XYZ file of C-alpha atoms in Angstrom:
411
model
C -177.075 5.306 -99.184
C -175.635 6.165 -102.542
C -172.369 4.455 -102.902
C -168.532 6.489 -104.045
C -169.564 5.481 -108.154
C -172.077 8.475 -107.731
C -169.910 11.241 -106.016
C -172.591 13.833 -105.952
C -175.599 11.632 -104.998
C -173.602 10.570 -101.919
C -172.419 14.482 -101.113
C -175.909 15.239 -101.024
C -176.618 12.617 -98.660
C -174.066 13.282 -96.409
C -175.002 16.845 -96.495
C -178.614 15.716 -95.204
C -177.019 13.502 -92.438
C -175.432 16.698 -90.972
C -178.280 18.897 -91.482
C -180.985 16.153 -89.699
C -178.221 15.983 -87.042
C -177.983 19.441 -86.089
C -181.872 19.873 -86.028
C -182.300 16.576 -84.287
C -179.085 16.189 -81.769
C -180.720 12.912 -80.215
C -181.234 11.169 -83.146
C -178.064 9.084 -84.908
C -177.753 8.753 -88.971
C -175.529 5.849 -90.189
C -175.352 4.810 -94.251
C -175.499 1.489 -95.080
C -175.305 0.531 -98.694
C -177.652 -2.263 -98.840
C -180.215 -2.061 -101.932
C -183.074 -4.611 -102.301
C -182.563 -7.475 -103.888
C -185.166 -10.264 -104.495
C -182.542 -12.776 -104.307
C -180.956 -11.979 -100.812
C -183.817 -9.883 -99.095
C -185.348 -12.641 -96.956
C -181.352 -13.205 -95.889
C -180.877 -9.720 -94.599
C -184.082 -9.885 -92.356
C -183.306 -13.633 -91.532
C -179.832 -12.362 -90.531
C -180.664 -9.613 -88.587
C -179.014 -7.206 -90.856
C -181.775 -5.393 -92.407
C -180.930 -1.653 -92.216
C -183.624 0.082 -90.358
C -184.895 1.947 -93.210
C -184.938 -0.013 -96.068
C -186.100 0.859 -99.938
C -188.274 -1.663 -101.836
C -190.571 -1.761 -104.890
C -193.858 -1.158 -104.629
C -193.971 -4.961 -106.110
C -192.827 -5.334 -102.670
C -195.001 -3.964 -100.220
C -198.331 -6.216 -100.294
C -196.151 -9.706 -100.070
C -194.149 -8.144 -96.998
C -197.230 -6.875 -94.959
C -198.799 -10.362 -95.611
C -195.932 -12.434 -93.557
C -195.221 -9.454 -91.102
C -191.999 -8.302 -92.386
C -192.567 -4.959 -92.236
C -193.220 -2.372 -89.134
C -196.897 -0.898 -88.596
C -196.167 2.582 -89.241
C -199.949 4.023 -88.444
C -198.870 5.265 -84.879
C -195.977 7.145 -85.637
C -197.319 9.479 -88.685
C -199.175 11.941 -86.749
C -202.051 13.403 -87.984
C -199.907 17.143 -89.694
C -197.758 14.394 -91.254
C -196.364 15.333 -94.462
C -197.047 11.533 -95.106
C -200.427 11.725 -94.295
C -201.037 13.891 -97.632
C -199.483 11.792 -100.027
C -201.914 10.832 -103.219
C -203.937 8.272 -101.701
C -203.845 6.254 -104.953
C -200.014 6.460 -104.284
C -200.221 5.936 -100.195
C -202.619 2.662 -101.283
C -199.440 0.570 -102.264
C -198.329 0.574 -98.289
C -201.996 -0.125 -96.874
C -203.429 -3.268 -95.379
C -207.278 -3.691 -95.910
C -207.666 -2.488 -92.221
C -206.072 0.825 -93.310
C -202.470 0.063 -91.823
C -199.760 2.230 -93.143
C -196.671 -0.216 -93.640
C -194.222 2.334 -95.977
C -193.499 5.627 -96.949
C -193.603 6.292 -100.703
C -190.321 8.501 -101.849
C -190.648 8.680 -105.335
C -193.146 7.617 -107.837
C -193.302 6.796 -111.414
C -194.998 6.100 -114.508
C -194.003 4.249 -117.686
C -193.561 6.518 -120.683
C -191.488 6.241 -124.096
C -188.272 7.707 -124.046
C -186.674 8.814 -127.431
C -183.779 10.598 -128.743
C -184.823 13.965 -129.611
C -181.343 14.263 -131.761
C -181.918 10.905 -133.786
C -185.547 12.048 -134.237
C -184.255 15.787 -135.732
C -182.400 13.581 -138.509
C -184.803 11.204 -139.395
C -186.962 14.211 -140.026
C -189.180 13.386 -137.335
C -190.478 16.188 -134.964
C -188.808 15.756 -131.559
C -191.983 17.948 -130.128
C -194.913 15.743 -131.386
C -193.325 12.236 -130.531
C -195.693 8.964 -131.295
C -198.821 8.414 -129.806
C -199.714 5.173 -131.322
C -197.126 2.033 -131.321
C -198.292 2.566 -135.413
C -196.286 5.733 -135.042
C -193.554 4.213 -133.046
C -192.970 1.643 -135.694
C -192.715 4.609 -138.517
C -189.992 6.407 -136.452
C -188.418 3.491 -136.023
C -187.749 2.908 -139.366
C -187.241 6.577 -140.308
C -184.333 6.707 -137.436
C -182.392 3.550 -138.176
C -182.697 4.453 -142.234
C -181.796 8.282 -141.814
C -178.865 7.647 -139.128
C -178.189 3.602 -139.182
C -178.907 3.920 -135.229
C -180.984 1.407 -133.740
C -184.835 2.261 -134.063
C -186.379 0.424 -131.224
C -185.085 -1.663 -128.616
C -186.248 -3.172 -125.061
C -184.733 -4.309 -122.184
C -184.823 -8.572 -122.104
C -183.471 -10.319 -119.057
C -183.463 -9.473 -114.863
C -187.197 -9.330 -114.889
C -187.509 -6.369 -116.967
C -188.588 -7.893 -120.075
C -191.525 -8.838 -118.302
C -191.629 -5.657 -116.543
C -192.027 -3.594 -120.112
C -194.188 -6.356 -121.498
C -196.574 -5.512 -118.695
C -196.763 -2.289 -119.315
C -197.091 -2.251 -122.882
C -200.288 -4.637 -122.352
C -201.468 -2.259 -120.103
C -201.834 -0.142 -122.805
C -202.917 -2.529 -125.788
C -205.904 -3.665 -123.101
C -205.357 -6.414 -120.157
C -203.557 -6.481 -116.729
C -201.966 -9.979 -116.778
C -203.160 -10.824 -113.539
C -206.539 -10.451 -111.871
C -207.233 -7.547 -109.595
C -207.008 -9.667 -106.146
C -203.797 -11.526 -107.629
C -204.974 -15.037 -107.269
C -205.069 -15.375 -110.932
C -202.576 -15.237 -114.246
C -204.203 -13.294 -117.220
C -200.579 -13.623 -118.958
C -202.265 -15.747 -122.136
C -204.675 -12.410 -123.660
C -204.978 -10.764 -126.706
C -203.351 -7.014 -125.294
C -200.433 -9.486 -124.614
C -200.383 -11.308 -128.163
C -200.311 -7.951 -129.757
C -197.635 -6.804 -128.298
C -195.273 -9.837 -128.884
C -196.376 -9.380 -132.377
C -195.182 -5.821 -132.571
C -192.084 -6.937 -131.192
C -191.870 -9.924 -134.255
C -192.291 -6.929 -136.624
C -189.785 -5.288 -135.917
C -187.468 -7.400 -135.359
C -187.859 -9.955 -138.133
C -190.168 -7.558 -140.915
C -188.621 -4.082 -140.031
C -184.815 -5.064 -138.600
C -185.270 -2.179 -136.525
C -184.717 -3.789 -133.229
C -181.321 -4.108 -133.121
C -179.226 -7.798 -132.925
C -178.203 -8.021 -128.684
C -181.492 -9.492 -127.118
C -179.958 -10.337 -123.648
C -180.092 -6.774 -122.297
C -181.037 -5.973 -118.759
C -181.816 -2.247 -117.279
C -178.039 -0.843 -117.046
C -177.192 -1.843 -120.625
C -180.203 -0.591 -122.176
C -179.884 2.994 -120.152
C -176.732 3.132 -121.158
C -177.239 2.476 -125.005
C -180.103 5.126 -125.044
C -177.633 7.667 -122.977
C -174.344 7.067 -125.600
C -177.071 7.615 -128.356
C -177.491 3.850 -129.871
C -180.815 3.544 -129.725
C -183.510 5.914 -130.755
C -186.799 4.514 -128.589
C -187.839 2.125 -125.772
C -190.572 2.015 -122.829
C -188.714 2.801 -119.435
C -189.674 4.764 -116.073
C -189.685 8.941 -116.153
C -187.807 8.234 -113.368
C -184.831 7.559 -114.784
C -183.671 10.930 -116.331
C -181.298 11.052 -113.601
C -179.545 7.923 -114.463
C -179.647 8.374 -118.104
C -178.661 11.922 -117.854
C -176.538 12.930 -114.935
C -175.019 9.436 -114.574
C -174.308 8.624 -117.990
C -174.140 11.270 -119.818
C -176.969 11.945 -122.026
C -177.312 15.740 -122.959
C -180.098 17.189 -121.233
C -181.492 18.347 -124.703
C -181.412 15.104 -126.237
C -183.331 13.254 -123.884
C -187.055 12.795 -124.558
C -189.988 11.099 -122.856
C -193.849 10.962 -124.375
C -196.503 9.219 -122.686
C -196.478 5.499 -123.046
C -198.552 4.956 -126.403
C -202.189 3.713 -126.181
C -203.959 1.029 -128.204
C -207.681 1.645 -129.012
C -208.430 -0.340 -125.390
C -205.482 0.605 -123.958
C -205.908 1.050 -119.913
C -203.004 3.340 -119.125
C -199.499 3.521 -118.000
C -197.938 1.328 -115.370
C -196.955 2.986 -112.190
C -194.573 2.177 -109.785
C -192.140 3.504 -107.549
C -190.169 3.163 -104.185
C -190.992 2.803 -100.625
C -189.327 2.901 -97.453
C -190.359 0.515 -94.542
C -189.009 0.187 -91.265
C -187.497 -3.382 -90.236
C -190.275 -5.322 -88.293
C -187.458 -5.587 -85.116
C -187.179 -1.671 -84.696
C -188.040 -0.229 -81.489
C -190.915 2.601 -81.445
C -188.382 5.171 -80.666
C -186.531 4.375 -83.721
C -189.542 3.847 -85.967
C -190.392 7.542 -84.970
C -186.616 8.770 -85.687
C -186.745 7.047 -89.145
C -190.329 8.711 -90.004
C -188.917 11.996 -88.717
C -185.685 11.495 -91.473
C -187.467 10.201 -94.240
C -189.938 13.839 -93.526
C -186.859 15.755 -93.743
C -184.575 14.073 -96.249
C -187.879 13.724 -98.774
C -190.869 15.872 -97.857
C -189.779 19.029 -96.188
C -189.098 21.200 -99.762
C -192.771 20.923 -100.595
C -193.990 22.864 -97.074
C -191.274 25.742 -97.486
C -190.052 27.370 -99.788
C -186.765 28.628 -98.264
C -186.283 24.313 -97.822
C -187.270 24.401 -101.427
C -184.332 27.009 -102.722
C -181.853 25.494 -100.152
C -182.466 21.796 -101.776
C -182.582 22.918 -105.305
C -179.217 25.228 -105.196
C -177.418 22.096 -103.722
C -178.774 20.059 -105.868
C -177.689 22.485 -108.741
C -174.116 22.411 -107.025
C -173.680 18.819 -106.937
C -174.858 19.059 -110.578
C -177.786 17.027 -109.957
C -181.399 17.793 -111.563
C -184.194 20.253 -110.626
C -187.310 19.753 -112.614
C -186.775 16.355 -113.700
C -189.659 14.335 -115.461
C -191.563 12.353 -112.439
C -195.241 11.328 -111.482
C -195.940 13.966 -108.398
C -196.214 12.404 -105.149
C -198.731 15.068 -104.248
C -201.262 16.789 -105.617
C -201.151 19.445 -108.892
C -201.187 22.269 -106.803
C -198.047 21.053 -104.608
C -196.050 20.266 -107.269
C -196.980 23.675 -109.133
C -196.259 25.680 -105.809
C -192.838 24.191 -105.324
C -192.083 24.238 -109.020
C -193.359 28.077 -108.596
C -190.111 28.633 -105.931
C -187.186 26.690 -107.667
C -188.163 28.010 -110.921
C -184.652 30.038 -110.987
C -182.696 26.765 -110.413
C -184.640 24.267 -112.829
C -182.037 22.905 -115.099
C -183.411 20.717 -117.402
C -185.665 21.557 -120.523
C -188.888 20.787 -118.990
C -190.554 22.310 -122.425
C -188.873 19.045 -123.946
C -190.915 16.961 -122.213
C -194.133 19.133 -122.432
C -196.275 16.447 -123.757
C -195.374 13.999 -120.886
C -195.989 16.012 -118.150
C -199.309 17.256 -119.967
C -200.756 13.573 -119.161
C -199.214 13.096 -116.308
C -202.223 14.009 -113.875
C -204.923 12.482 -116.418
C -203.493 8.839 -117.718
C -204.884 6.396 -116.273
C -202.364 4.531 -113.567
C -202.521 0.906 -113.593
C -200.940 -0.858 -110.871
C -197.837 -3.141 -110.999
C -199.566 -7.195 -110.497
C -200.222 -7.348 -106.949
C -198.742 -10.976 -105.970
C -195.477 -12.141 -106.961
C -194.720 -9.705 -109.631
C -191.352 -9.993 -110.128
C -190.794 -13.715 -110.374
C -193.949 -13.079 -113.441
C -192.165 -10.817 -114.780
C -188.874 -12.918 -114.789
C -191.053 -15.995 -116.327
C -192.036 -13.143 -119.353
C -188.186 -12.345 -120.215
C -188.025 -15.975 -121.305
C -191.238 -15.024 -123.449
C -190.029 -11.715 -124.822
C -186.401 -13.291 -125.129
C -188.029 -16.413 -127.807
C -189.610 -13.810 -130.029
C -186.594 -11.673 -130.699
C -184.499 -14.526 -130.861
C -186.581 -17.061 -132.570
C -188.137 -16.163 -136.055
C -190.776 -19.267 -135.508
C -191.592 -18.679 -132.571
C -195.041 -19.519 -131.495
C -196.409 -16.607 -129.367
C -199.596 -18.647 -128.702
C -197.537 -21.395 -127.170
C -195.743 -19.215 -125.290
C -198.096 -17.434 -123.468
C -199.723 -20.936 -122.958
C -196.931 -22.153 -120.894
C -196.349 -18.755 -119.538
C -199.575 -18.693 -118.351
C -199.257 -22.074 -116.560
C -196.208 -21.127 -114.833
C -196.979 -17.896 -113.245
C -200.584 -19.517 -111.827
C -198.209 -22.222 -110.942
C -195.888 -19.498 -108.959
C -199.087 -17.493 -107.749
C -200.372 -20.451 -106.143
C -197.297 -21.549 -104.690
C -197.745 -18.055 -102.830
């Protein structure tokens, strides 16, 4: 459950609590403020004190249906389930190879480029055609910092999402950095190598990447929000953070499509899902399917759910519109769009050339065994080249290399 720091998150929650309760008298909500943590997961579920609905990455989901540690939803989504409709690319992430459903997916996302469309207006730059090659990235850099003195370019370096944007960004120079079955490290490849190199540029050539290289997710969102940095590679989903939790003006926020490279594969996409502890009983496995329905999926099969969720949202000052990768298909998301169109309050036109791809770039996957200890073996990578003009990339991604296999074998 949102926590008191977000006020209007957590009045929105509450406000579903009493709303499920009334509709379903013999079923009992409690909050519990528990978020996932790689570090202290395995404690909670060793304890006992796993909440039973719990939110992980889709990183996540393969590793925890391989050592049981997760509930076998498949009997309690019936057959009209809203769940049951979710993009199957999407649904995938929470499948066994028998078929098993082990999650729900909540929300969705793809990586994209987020600029300032204000620092792009005074560098001359055209906040409505953004870059579409990391060429034209490194231009606007350089036009931003010299027109305003504002940081150009930066990334996020430490807490595994170094790695994370890394990842991405070779996604879409060329190469996954692991094989498709994750049994093997691709980390040491040229889509890889090019991107570290782009990073050198411009941070030791261009000086457009700013001088604090030990920056994790909230200090990066929270630079781009206060207006200190003009460009980096993040999740759509984070216009809510960036905007209605720290500030950003609605009109200054921008997101393109993440960049392509003439082999580029696509964006990386990601997301949430919520799985039931392994230790719930089948009547409570059924009670947390029926809240996730209602708190989640009910505004896209009525409309008059639709209006009711987007004027509360709109009164807790929370978004309606906001730039995300559609759980469902186009004609889903245009039909509910199509009913909260009075309450939409952001500048969806702003981000007209994101959602434009949004249905048609390519989704690659997130690596599908122990992502998130590769990813924090890459911040160490990403972390030498910004910090270490003689750096040798090849090196790096030589020992890289070694040490994820090392961790995917460990398994």
């Amino acid at each position: 459950m949102p926590t008191s720091r977000h006020p209007e998150e957590l009045n929105n929650f509450n406000r579903n609590i009493s709303e499920f309760t009334k509709a379903n008298p013999d079923v009992k909500v409690v909050g519990d403020e528990a978020t996932f943590d790689v570090r202290t997961f395995q404690a909670l579920l060793a304890g006992g004190k796993l909440p039973t609905v719990f939110y992980v990455p889709f990183t996540e989901m393969q590793g925890l249906i391989a050592r049981r540690q997760v509930a076998d939803i498949t009997s309690a989504i019936g057959a009209d389930s809203v769940v049951s409709r979710i993009n199957p690319a999407i649904l995938k992430v929470t499948k066994d190879a028998s078929d098993h459903v082990y999650g729900v997916p909540i929300q969705a996302y793809s990586m994209g480029l987020f600029y300032n469309r204000d620092l792009f207006r005074k560098a001359g730059l055209d906040p409505d055609k953004p870059p579409t090659t990391w060429e034209e990235v490194r231009a606007a850099a350089k036009a931003i910092q010299t027109a305003t003195g504002v940081q150009g370019f930066a990334s996020m370096t430490k807490d595994n999402t170094g790695g994370w944007v890394l990842t991405a960004m070779s996604y879409a120079n060329g190469s996954t950095i692991a094989s498709a079955d994750g049994r093997n490290a691709t980390v040491d490849n040229n889509a890889t190598r090019s991107v570290l190199e782009f990073y050198r540029s411009l941070r030791w050539e261009d000086n457009t990447f700013g001088s604090n290289f030990l920056t994790g997710y909230n200090d990066t969102t929270k630079a781009f929000a206060g207006g200190k940095i003009g460009m980096f590679v993040q999740g759509a989903d984070a216009y809510k953070v960036v905007v209605s939790n720290m500030g950003m003006k609605p009109d200054d926020f921008g997101i393109a499509p993440l960049p392509q490279g003439p082999q580029g594969l696509g964006t990386l996409g990601g997301g949430t899902v919520a799985i039931i502890n392994p230790r719930a009983s089948a009547a409570e496995t059924r009670a947390a399917i029926k809240w996730l329905e209602f708190v989640n999926f009910r505004k896209y099969d009525s409309e008059a759910e639709a209006v009711a969720d987007a004027k509360a949202k709109v009164a807790d000052k929370q978004p309606v519109g906001d730039p995300a990768l559609p759980l469902f298909d186009q004609a889903t998301t245009d039909r509910y769009l199509g009913w909260v169109k009075d309450y939409v309050n952001v500048p969806r036109q702003n981000y007209a050339a994101y959602f434009a791809t949004a249905q048609t770039l390519a989704l690659v996957p997130e690596p599908p065994a122990k992502a998130q200890e590769t990813y924090g073996t890459l911040d160490t990578v990403v972390q030498a080249v910004l910090t270490r003009q003689d750096a040798d990339i090849d090196a790096l991604l030589k020992d890289a290399q070694r040490k994820v296999q090392a961790i995917i074998d460990a398994g």
